[in-house]
Coordinates of C-alpha atoms in Angstrom, one line a residue:
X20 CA 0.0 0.0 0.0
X21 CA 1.4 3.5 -1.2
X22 CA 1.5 6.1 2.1
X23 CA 2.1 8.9 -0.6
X24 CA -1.3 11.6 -1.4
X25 CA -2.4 10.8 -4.1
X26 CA 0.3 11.7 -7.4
X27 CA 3.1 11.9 -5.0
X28 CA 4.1 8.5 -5.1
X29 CA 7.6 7.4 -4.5
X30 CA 8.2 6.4 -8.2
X31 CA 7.1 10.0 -9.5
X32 CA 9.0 12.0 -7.0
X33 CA 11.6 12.2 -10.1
X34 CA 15.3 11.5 -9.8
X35 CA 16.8 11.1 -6.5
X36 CA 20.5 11.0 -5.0
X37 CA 21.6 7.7 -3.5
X38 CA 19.3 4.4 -2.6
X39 CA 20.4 2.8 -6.9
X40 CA 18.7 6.5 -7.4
X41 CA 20.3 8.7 -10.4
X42 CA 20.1 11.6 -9.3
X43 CA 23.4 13.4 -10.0
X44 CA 23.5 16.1 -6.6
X45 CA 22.4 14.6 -3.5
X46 CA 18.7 15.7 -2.0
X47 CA 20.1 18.6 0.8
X48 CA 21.6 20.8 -2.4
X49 CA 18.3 21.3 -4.4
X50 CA 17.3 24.3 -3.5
X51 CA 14.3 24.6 -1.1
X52 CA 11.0 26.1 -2.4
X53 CA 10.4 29.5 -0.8
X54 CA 6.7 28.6 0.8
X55 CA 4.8 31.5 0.5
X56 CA 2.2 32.3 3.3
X57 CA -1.2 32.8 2.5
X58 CA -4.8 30.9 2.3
X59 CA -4.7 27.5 3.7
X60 CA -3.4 25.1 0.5
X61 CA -5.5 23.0 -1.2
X62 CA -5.8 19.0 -1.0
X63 CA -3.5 17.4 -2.5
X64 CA -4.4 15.7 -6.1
X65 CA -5.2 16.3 -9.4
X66 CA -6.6 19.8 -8.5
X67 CA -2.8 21.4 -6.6
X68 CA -2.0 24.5 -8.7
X69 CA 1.6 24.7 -10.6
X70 CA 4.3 25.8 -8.0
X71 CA 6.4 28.7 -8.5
X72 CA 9.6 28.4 -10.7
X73 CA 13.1 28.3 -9.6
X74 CA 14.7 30.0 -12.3
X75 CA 17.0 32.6 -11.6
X76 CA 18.5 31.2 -8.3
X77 CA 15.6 29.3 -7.2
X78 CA 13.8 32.2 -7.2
X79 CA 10.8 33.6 -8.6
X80 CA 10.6 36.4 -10.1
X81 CA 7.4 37.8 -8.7
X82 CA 8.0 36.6 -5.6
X83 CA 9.8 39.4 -2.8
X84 CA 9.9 37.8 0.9
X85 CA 11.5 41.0 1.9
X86 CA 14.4 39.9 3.5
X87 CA 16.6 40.9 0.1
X88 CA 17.0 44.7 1.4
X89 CA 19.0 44.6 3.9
X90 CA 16.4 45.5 6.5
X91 CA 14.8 44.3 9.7
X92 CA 11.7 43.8 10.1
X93 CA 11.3 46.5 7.1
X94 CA 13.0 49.4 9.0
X95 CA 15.9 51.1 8.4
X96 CA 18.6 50.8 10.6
X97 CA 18.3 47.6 11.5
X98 CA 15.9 48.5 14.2
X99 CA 13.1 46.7 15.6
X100 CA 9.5 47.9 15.5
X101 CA 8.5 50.9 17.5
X102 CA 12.6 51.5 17.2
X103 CA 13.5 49.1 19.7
X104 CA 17.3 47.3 19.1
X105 CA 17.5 45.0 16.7
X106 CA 19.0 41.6 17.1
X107 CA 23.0 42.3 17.7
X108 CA 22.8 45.6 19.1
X109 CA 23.3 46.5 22.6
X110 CA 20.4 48.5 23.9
X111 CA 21.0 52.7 24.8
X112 CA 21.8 53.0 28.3
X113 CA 19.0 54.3 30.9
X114 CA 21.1 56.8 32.9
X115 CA 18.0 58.2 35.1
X116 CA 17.1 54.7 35.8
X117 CA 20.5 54.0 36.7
X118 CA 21.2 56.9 38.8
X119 CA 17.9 56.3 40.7
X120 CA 19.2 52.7 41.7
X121 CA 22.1 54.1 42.3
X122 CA 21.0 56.5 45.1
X123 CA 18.5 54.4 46.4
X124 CA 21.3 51.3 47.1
X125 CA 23.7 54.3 48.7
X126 CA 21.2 55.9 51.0
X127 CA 19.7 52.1 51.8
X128 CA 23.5 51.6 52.9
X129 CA 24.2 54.5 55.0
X130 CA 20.8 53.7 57.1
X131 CA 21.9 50.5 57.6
X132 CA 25.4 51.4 58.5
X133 CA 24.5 54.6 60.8
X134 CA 22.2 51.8 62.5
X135 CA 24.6 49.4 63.0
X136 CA 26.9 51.6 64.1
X137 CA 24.5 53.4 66.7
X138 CA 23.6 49.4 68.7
X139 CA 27.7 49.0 68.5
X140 CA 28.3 52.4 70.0
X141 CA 25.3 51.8 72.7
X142 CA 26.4 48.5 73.8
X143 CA 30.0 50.2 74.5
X144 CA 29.1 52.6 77.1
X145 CA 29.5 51.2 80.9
X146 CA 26.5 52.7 82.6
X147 CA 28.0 51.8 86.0
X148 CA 27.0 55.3 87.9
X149 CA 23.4 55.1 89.4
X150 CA 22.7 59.1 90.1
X151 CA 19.2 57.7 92.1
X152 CA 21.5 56.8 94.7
X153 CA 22.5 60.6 95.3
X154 CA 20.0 62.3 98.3
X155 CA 18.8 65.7 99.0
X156 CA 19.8 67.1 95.4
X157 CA 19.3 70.3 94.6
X158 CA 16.3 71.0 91.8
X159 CA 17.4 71.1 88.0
X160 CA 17.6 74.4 86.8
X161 CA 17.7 75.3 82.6
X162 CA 20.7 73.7 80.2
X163 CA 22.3 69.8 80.9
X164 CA 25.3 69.8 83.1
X165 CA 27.8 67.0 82.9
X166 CA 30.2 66.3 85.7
X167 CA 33.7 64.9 83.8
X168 CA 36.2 63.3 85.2
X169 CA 39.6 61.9 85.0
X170 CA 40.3 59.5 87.6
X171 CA 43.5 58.2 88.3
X172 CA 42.0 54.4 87.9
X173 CA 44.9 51.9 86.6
X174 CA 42.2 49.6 85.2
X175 CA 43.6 47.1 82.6
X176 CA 47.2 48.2 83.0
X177 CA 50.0 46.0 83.1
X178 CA 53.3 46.9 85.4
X179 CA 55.3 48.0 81.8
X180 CA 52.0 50.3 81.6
X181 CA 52.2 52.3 84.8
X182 CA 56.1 52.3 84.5
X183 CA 55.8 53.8 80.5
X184 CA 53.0 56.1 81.4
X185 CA 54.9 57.0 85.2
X186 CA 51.3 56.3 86.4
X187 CA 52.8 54.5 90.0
X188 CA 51.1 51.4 91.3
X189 CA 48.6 52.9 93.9
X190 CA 45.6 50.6 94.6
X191 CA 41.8 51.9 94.2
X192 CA 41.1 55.4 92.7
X193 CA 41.1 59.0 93.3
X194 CA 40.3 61.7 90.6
X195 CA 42.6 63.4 89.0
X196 CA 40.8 65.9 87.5
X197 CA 37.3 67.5 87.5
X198 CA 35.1 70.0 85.3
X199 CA 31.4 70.8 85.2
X200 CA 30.2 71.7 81.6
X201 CA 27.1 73.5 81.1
X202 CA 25.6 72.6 77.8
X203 CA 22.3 75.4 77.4
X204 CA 20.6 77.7 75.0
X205 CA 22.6 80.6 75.8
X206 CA 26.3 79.7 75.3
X207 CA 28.0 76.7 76.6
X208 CA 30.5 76.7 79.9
X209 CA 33.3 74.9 81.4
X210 CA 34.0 74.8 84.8
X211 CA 37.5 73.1 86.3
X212 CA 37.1 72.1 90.0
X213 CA 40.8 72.1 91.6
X214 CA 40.9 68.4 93.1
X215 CA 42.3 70.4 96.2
X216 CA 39.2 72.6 96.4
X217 CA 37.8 72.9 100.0
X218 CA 34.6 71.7 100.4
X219 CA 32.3 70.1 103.3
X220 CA 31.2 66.6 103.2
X221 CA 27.0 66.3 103.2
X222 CA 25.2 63.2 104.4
X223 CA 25.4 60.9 101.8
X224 CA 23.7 57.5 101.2
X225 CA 26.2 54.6 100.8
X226 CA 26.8 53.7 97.1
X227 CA 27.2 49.9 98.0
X228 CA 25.9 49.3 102.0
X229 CA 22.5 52.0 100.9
X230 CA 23.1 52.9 104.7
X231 CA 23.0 57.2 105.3
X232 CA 25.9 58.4 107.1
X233 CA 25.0 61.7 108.8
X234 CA 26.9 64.9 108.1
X235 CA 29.2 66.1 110.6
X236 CA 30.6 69.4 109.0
X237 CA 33.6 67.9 108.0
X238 CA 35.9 69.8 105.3
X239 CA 38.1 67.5 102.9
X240 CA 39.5 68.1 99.5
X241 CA 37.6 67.4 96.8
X242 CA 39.0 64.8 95.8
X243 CA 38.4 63.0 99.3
X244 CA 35.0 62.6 98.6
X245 CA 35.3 60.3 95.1
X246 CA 38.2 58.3 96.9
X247 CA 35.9 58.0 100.4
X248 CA 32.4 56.1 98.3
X249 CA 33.5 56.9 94.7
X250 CA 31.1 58.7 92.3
X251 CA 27.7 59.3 94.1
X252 CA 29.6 60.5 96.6
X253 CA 31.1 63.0 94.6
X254 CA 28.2 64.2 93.0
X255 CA 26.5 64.7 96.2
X256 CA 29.3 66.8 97.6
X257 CA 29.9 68.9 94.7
X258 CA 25.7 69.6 94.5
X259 CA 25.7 70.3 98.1
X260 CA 28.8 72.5 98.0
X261 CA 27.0 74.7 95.0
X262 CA 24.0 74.3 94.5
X263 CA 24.1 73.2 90.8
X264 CA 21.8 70.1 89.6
X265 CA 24.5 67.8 87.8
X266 CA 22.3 65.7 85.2
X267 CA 24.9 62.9 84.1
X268 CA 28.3 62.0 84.8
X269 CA 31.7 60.7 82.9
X270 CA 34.9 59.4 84.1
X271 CA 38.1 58.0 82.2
X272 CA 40.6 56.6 83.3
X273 CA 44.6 57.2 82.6
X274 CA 44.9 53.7 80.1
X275 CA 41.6 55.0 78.1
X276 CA 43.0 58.9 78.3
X277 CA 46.6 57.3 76.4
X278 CA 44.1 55.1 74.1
X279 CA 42.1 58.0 73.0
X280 CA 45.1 59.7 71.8
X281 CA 47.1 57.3 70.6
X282 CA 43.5 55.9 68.1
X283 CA 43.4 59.3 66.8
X284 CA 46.9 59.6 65.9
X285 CA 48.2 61.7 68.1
X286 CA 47.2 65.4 68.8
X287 CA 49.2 69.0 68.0
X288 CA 49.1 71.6 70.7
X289 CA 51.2 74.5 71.1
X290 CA 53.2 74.6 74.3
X291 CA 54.0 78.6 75.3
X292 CA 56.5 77.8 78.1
X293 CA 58.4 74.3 78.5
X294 CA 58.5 72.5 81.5
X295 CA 59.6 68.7 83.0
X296 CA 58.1 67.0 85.8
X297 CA 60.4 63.9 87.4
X298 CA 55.9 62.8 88.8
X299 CA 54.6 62.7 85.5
X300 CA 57.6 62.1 83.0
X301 CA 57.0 65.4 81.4
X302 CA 59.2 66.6 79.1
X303 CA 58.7 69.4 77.5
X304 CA 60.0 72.2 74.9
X305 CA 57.9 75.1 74.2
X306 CA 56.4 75.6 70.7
X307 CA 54.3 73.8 68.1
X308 CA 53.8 69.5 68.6
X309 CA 52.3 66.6 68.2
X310 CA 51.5 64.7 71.5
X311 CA 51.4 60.7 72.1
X312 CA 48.7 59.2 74.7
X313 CA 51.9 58.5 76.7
X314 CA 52.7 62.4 76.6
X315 CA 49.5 63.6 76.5
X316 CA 48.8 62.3 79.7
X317 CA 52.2 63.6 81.5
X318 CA 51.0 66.9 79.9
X319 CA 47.6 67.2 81.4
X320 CA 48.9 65.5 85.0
X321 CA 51.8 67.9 85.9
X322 CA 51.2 70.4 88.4
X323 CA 54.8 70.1 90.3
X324 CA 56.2 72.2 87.6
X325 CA 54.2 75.2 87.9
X326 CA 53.6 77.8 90.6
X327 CA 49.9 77.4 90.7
X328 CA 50.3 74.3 90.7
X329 CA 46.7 72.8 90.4
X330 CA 45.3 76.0 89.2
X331 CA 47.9 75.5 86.4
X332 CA 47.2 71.8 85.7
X333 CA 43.6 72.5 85.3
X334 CA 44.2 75.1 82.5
X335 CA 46.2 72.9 80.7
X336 CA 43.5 70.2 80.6
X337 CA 41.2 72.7 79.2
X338 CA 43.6 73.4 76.4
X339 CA 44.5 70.2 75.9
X340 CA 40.7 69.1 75.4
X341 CA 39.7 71.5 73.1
X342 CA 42.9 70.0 70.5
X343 CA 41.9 66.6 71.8
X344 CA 38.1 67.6 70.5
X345 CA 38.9 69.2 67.5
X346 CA 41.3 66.6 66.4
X347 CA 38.6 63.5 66.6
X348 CA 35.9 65.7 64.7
X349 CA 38.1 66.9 61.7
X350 CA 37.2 64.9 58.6
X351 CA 40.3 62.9 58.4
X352 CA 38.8 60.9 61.2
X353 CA 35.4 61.3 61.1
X354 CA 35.3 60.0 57.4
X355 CA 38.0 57.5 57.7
X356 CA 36.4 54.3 58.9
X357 CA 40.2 52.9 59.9
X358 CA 40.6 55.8 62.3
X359 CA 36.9 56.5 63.1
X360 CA 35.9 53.1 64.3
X361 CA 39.7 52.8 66.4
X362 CA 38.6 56.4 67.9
X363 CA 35.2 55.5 69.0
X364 CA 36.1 52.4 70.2
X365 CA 39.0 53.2 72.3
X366 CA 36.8 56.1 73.7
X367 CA 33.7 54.0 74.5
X368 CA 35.6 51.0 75.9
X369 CA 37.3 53.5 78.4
X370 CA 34.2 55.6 79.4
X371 CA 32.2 54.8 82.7
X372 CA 28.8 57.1 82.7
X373 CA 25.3 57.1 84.5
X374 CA 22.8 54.7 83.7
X375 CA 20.5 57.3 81.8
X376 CA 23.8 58.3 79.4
X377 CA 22.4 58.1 75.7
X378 CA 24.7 57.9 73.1
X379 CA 22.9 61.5 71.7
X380 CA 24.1 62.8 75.5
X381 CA 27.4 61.7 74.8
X382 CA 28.0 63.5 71.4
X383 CA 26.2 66.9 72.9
X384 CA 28.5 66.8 75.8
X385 CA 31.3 66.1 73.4
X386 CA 30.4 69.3 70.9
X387 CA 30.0 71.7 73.8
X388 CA 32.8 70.7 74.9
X389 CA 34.5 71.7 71.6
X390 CA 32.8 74.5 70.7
X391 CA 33.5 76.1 74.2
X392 CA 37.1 75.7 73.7
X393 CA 36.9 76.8 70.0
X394 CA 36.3 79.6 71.6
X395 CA 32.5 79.6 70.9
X396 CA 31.5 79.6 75.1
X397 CA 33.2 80.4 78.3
X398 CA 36.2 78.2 79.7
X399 CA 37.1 79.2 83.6
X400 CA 38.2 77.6 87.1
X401 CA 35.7 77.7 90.2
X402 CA 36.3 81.0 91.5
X403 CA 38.8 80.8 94.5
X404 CA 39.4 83.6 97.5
X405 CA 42.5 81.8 99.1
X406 CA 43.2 79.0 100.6
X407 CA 43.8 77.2 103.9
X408 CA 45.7 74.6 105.0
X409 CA 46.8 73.6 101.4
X410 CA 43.3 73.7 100.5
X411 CA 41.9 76.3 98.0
X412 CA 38.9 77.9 98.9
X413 CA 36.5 79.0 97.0
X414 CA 34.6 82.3 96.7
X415 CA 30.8 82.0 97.9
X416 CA 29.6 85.0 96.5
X417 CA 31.2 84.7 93.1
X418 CA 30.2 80.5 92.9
X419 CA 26.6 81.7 94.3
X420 CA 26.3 84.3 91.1
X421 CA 28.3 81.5 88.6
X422 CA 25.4 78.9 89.9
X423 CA 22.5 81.3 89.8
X424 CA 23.3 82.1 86.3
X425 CA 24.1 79.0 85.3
X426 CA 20.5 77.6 86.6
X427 CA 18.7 80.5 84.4
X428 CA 20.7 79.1 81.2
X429 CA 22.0 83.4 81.1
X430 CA 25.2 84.6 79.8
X431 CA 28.4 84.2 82.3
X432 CA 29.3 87.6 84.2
X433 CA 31.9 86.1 87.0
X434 CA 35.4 85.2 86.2
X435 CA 37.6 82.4 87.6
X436 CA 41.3 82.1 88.9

């Protein structure tokens, strides 16, 4: 049985190549008919029209499929309807599409950075200070006032440490140095207490036992209060001694004080007189340098070198602060994520605050602080009228003005030592 349509059986399919046929060319060289598309074709049979002649090329004449003009899809160009690309060309680039994404992925970064960054900070800071331990405190008046200070705490130090840094090996802590900074509306100030201030020791309410030891008029130096029950007890005696409200409190310590400096890479000051200290290893010339943590701290710790002594020593920590500040906020750190990150860390890891310290806090306490000693607010010693016993004393009618205006958030009149 023939599976051919009818008049294309295999004897009339005329000569083919191979299989005893005699076809000269094999079958895959004929030329393939060009199928032109139109109405559905006819049955096959006696009735199938002539097909289309393969003369000239295998093409007929009066055929044109449009592909022999060297376009695509019958534009010009070589581009696709509507002008889109053509096959083989690479497609205009979308620039505002591209700069869009672009944005979006670098602001979408930032966030998430500035986020991160913000919990890694947080979890830094050693709220160890609880201020609800302090009694009888004077109300708050207008403004934030931080209590700072630099204790003499050898936390973390080997014995090559204190020997380098000429820190001694003295068990527990004492302060080394103290300031009040007034952060308000109407100019920022900073206050240095002299750690041999005399003052009178309040009642207070043990910071570890919670028992209240009653006051019996008894004048110390300063500095006997923080080594006698340690922060709260200094607070106390510093609110009861003045007056002032003191909303949060910092301290660092003299292997954090190094770290800072050292993270930051060092910090220039200019030195008007020389000086050396044998109790500090200072070492001094006078002019234009570049201090080390291991200097800075001999520099901000001398007061055997000078003649006003502590009253001295508490000027040069002012000084030395405001280049401290203004070197960790110049863009060379701030932008520079090897020096940033080194700087905050070093900082953070050293500093021991209240429990209701935020991180925002922090960074106001640390711009008043610069702008005060960029010379944008007041920088001044408690105002002293002598002293007694090796103790300075200081002036009650200048510190009562000094606290009343400080309270109102008004612009500093008095002037200290």
């Amino acid at each position: 049985m023939n599976d051919w349509p009818e008049a294309w059986s295999d004897d009339n399919r005329g000569p083919r190549y191979g299989r005893g046929s005699g076809g000269a060319q094999p079958e895959g060289a004929r030329a393939m008919r060009q199928v032109r598309r139109g109405p559905a074709a006819p049955q096959y049979g006696a009735g199938v029209p002539q097909q289309p002649s393969y003369a000239n090329g295998g093409y007929d004449d009066a055929y044109d499929s449009g592909y022999n003009t060297g376009q695509v899809y019958g534009n010009p160009g070589g581009d696709g309807p509507g002008g889109t690309p053509g096959p083989g060309q690479r497609p205009a680039p979308n620039w505002r599409r591209r700069i869009k994404w672009t944005a979006i992925t670098l602001v979408t970064v930032l966030i998430v950075t500035s986020v991160a960054t913000y919990f890694w900070a947080d979890s830094k800071l050693r709220r160890e200070v609880d201020l609800s331990k302090v009694i009888d405190r004077p109300q708050s008046g207008s403004g934030t006032n931080y209590l700072i200070v630099g204790s003499d705490s050898r936390e973390g130090m080997t014995k090559a440490d204190e020997k380098k840094l000429h820190t001694g090996a003295a068990e527990g802590k004492r302060t080394d140095s103290m300031m009040i900074l007034h952060v308000g509306d109407n100019g920022d100030t900073l206050i240095s207490l002299p750690r041999d201030s005399n003052v009178e020791i309040p009642s207070y309410k043990g910071s570890t036992s919670g028992k209240v030891y009653p006051a019996t008029g008894r004048q110390e130096k300063l500095n006997a209060a923080y080594a006698e029950d340690g922060p709260t007890l200094l607070v106390r005696t510093i609110e009861y001694n003045t007056g002032l409200h003191i909303d949060h409190y910092v301290e660092i310590g003299f292997q954090g004080f190094a770290n800072i400096v050292d993270a930051v890479g060092g910090v220039q000051i200019n030195i008007d007189k020389g000086f050396k200290d044998k109790w500090s290893g200072a070492d001094f010339q006078a002019g234009e340098q570049t201090l080390n943590g291991q200097q800075a701290l001999a520099f901000v710790r001398t007061r055997h070198a000078f003649a006003a002594s502590d009253l001295q020593r508490t000027k040069n920590q002012q000084k030395f602060l405001a280049a401290l500040a203004h070197e960790v906020a110049t863009p060379s750190t701030v932008l520079n994520p090897f020096k940033f990150y080194p700087t905050m860390g070093a900082g953070l890891d050293s500093l021991i605050v209240d429990k209701d310290m935020s991180l925002w806090s922090l960074a106001s306490m640390f711009w008043a602080m610069k702008g005060v000693n960029g010379g944008d607010g007041t920088s001044m010693n408690m105002p002293i009228s002598g002293s007694t016993g090796g103790n300075l004393v200081w002036d009650k009618a200048k510190v009562k003005t000094l606290v009343n205006e400080l309270n109102n958030d008004q612009k500093i009149t008095v002037t200290g030592s």
